[in-house]
Tab-separated table of C-alpha atoms in Angstrom:
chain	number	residue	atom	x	y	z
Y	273	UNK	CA	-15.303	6.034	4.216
Y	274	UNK	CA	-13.874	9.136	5.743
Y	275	UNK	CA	-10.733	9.037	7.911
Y	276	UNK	CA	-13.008	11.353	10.520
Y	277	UNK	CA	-13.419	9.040	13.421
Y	278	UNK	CA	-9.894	7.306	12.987
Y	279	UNK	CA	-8.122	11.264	14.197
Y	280	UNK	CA	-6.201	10.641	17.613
Y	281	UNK	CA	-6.035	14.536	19.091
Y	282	UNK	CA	-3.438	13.696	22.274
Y	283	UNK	CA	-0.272	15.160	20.668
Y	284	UNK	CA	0.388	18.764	20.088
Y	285	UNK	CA	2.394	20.404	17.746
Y	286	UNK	CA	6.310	20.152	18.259
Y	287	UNK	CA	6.984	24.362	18.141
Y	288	UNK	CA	9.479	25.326	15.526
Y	289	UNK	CA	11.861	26.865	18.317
Y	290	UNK	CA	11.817	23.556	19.896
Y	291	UNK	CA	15.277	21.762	21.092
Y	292	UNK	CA	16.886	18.583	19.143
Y	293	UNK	CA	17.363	17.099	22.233
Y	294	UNK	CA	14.065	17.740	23.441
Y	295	UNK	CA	13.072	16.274	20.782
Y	296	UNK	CA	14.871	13.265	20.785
Y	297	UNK	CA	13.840	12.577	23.699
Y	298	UNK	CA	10.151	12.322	22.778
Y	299	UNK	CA	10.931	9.943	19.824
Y	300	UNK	CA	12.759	7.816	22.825
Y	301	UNK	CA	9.384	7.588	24.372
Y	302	UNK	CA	7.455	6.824	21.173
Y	303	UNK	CA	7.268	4.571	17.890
Y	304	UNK	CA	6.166	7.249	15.761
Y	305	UNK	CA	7.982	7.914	12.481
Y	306	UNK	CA	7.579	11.423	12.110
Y	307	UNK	CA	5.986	14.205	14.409
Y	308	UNK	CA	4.053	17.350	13.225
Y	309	UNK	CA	5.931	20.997	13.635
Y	310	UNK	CA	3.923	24.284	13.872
Y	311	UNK	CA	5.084	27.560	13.713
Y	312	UNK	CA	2.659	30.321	15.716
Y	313	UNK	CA	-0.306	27.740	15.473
Y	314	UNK	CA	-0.052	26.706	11.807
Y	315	UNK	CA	1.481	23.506	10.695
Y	316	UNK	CA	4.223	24.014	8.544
Y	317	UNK	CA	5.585	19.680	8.184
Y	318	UNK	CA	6.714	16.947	10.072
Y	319	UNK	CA	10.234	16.350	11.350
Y	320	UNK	CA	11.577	12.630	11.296
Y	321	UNK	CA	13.077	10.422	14.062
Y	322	UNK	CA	15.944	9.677	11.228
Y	323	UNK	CA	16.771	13.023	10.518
Y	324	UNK	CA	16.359	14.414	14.050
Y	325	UNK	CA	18.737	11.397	15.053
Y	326	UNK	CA	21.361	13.324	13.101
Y	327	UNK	CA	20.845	17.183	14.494
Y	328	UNK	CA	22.466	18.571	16.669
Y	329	UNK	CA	20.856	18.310	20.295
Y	330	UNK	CA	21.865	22.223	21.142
Y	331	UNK	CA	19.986	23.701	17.966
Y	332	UNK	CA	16.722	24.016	17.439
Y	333	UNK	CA	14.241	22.485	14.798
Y	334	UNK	CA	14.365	26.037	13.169
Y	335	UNK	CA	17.814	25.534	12.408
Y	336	UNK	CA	16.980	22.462	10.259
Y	337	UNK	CA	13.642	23.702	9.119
Y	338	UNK	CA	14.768	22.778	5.397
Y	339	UNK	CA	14.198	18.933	6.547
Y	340	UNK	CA	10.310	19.565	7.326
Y	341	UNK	CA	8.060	16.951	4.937
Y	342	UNK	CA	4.881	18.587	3.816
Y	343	UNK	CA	2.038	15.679	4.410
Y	344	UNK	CA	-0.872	15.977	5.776
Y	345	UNK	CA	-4.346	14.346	5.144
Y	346	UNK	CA	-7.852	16.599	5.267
Y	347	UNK	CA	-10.902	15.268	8.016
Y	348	UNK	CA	-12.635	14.975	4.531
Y	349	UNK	CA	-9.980	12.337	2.726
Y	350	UNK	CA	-11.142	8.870	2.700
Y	351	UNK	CA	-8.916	6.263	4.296
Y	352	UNK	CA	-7.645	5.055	0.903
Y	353	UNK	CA	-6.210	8.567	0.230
Y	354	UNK	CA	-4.306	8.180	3.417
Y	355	UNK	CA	-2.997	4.868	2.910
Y	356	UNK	CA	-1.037	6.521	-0.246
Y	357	UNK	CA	0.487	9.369	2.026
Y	358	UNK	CA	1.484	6.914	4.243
Y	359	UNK	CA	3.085	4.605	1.493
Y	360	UNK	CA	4.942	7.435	-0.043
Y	361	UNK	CA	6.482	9.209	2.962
Y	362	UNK	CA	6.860	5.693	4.466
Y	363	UNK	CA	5.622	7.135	7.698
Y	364	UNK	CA	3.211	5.854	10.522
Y	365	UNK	CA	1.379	9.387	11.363
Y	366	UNK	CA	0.003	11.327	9.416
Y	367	UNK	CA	-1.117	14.708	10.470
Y	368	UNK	CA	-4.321	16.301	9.666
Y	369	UNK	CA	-5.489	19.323	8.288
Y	370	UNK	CA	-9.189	20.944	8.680
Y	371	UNK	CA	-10.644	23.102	5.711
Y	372	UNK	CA	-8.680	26.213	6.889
Y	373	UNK	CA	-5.482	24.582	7.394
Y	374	UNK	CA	-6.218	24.160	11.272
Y	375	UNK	CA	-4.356	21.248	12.854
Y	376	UNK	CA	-6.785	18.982	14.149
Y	377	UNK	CA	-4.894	15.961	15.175
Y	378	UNK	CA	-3.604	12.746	13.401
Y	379	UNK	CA	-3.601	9.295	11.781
Y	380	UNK	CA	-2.241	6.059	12.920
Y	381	UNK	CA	-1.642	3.794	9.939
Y	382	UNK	CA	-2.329	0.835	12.119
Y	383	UNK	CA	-5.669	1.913	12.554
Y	384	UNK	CA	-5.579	2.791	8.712
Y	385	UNK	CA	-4.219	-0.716	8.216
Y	386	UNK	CA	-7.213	-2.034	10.144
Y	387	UNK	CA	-9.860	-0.310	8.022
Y	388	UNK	CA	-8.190	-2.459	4.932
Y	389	UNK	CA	-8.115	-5.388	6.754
Y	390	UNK	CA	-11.953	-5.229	6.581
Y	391	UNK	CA	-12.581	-4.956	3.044
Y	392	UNK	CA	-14.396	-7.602	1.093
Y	393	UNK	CA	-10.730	-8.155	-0.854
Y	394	UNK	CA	-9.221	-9.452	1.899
Y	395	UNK	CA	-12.182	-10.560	4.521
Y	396	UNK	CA	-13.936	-12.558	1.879
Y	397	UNK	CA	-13.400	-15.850	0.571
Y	398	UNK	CA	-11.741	-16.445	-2.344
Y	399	UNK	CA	-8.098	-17.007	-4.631
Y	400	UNK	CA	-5.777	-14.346	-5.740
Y	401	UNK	CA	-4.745	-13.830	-9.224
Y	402	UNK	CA	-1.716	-12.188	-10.578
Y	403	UNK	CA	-1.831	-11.591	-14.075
Y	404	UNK	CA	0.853	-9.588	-16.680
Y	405	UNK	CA	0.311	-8.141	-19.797
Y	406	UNK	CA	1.764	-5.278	-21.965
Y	407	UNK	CA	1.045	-1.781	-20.258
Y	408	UNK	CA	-0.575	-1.097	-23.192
Y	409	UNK	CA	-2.357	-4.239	-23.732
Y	410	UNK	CA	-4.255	-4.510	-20.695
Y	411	UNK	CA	-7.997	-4.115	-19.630
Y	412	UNK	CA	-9.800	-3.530	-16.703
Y	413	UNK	CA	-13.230	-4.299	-18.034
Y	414	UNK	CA	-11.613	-6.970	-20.090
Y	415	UNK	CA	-10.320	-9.170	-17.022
Y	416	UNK	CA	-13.608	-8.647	-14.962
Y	417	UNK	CA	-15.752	-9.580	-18.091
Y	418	UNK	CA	-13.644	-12.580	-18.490
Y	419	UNK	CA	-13.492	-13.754	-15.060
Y	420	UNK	CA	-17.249	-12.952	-14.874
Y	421	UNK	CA	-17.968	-15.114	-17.611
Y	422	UNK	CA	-17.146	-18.176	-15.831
Y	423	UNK	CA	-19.803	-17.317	-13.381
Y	424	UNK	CA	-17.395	-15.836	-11.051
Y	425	UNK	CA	-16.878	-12.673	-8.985
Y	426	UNK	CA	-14.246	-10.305	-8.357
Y	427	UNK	CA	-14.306	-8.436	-4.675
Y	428	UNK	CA	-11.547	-6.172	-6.210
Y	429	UNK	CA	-8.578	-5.349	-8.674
Y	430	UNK	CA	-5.784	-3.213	-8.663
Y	431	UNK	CA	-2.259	-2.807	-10.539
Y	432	UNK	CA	0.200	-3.901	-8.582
Y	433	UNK	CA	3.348	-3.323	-10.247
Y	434	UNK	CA	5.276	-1.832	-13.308
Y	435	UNK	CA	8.308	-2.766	-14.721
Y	436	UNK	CA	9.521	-2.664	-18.157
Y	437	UNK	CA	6.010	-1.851	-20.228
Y	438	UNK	CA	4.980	-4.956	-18.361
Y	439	UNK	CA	1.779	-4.442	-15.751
Y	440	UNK	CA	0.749	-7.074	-13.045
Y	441	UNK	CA	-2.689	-6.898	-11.762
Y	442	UNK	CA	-3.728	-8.331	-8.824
Y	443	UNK	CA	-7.431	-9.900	-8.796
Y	444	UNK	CA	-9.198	-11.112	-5.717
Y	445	UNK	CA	-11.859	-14.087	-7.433
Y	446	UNK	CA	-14.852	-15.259	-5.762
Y	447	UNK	CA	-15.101	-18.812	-7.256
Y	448	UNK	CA	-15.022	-22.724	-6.328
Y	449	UNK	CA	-12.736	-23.343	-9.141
Y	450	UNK	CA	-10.005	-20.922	-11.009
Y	451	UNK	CA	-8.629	-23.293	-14.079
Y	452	UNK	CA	-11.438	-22.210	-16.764
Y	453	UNK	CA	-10.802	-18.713	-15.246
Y	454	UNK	CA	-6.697	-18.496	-16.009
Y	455	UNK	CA	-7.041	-20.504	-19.408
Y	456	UNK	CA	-9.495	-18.150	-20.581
Y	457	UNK	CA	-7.591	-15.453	-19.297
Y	458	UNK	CA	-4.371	-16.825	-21.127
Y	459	UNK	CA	-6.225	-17.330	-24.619
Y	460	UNK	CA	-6.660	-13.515	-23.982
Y	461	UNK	CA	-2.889	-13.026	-23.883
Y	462	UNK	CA	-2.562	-12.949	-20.165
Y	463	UNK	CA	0.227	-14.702	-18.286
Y	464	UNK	CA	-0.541	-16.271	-15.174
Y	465	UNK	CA	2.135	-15.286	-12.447
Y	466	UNK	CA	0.724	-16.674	-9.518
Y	467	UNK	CA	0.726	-20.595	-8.656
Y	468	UNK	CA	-2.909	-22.034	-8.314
Y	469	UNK	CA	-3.047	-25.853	-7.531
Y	470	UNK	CA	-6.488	-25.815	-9.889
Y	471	UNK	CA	-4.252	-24.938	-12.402
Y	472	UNK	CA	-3.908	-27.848	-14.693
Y	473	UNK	CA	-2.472	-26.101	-17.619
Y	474	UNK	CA	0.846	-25.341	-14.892
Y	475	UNK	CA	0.648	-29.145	-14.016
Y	476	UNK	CA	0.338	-30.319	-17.179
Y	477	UNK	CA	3.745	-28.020	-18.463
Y	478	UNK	CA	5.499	-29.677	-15.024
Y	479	UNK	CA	4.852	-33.161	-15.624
Y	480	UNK	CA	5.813	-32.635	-19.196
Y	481	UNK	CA	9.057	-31.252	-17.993
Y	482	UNK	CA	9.717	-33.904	-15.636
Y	483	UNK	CA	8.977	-36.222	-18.503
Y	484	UNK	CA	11.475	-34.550	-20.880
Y	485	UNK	CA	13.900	-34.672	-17.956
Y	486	UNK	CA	13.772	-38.833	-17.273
Y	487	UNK	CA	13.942	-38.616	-21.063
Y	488	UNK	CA	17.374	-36.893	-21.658
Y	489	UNK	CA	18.640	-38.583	-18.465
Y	490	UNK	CA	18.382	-42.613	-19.869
């Protein structure tokens, strides 16, 4: 879906000859994290509250024009594109660009944040998985033919962290019951790091512990 209807146009363009204090002064009165500079009409970055914080009030944002972050999102991005920017300038505006570079306005991410809210993966019902395997080792098709197998369905999949050649995947399932579903997935070589109270392979391992434990304690 395209981030079109989601652009807010009520805030210019901070100018490049524009005071520090003026500018602090505007972050006062808002919550944003950043705020887009131009220079003779064109944007040329955004300026953040925490560096601005630390400028001197008498100079002006040319002076510090070194600390401007490139960002921007195009009218023609989809909102999933834009959720990324966000993420890795850990900012909550994001300007945006037309096709000839024209500033047309910008993002919120709550309203970005809003648009993922209404996705089957998290509207739907359902459990969430959280599997790890090698980062070599692992298969999307694999996991959704697997799951699928158990006459289930999967309302989405991503990776959701790396660490040491190991991957975790996070599954959104669509199915009354999950045990069949993470046994098959361990005989595949998959380890289960979420808790599931279906799980009876987990419950058996924990009342086998507690056994061993009343065990060693006589």
């Amino acid at each position: 879906m395209s981030i079109e209807s989601y652009i807010v146009n009520d805030m210019e363009m901070c100018q490049i000859t524009e005071k520090i204090g003026d500018l602090k002064r505007k972050f006062n009165e808002l919550t944003y994290s950043h705020m887009p500079v131009g220079k003779d009409g064109v944007y040329i970055g955004s300026i953040s509250e925490n560096d601005v914080r630390c400028f001197d009030a008498e100079k002006t944002l040319a002076d510090y024009q070194y600390a401007l972050e490139g960002f921007y999102a195009r009218e023609s991005d989809n909102w999933l594109d834009t959720l990324e920017t966000f993420a890795q300038n850990q900012a909550n505006i994001v300007p945006v660009l037309g096709s000839e570079n024209q500033y047309l306005g910008y993002l919120e991410l709550s309203d970005i944040l809003l648009q993922f809210n209404e996705t089957p993966f998290l509207n739907e019902p359902g459990g969430i998985v959280i599997l790890e395997k090698g980062s070599l080792d692992y298969s999307f098709s694999e996991i959704g033919q697997i799951i699928e197998s158990q006459n289930a369905r999967i309302s989405g999949m991503f990776v959701s962290s790396q660490e040491n050649d190991l991957t975790q995947i996070t599954v959104k399932v669509n199915a009354s019951g999950l045990n069949e579903i993470l046994q098959t997935l361990r005989r595949y070589g998959y380890t289960i790091i979420s808790e599931h109270q279906e799980d009876l392979y987990s419950k058996n391992l924990k009342e086998r512990s507690r056994y061993l434990d009343r065990y060693l304690n006589i």
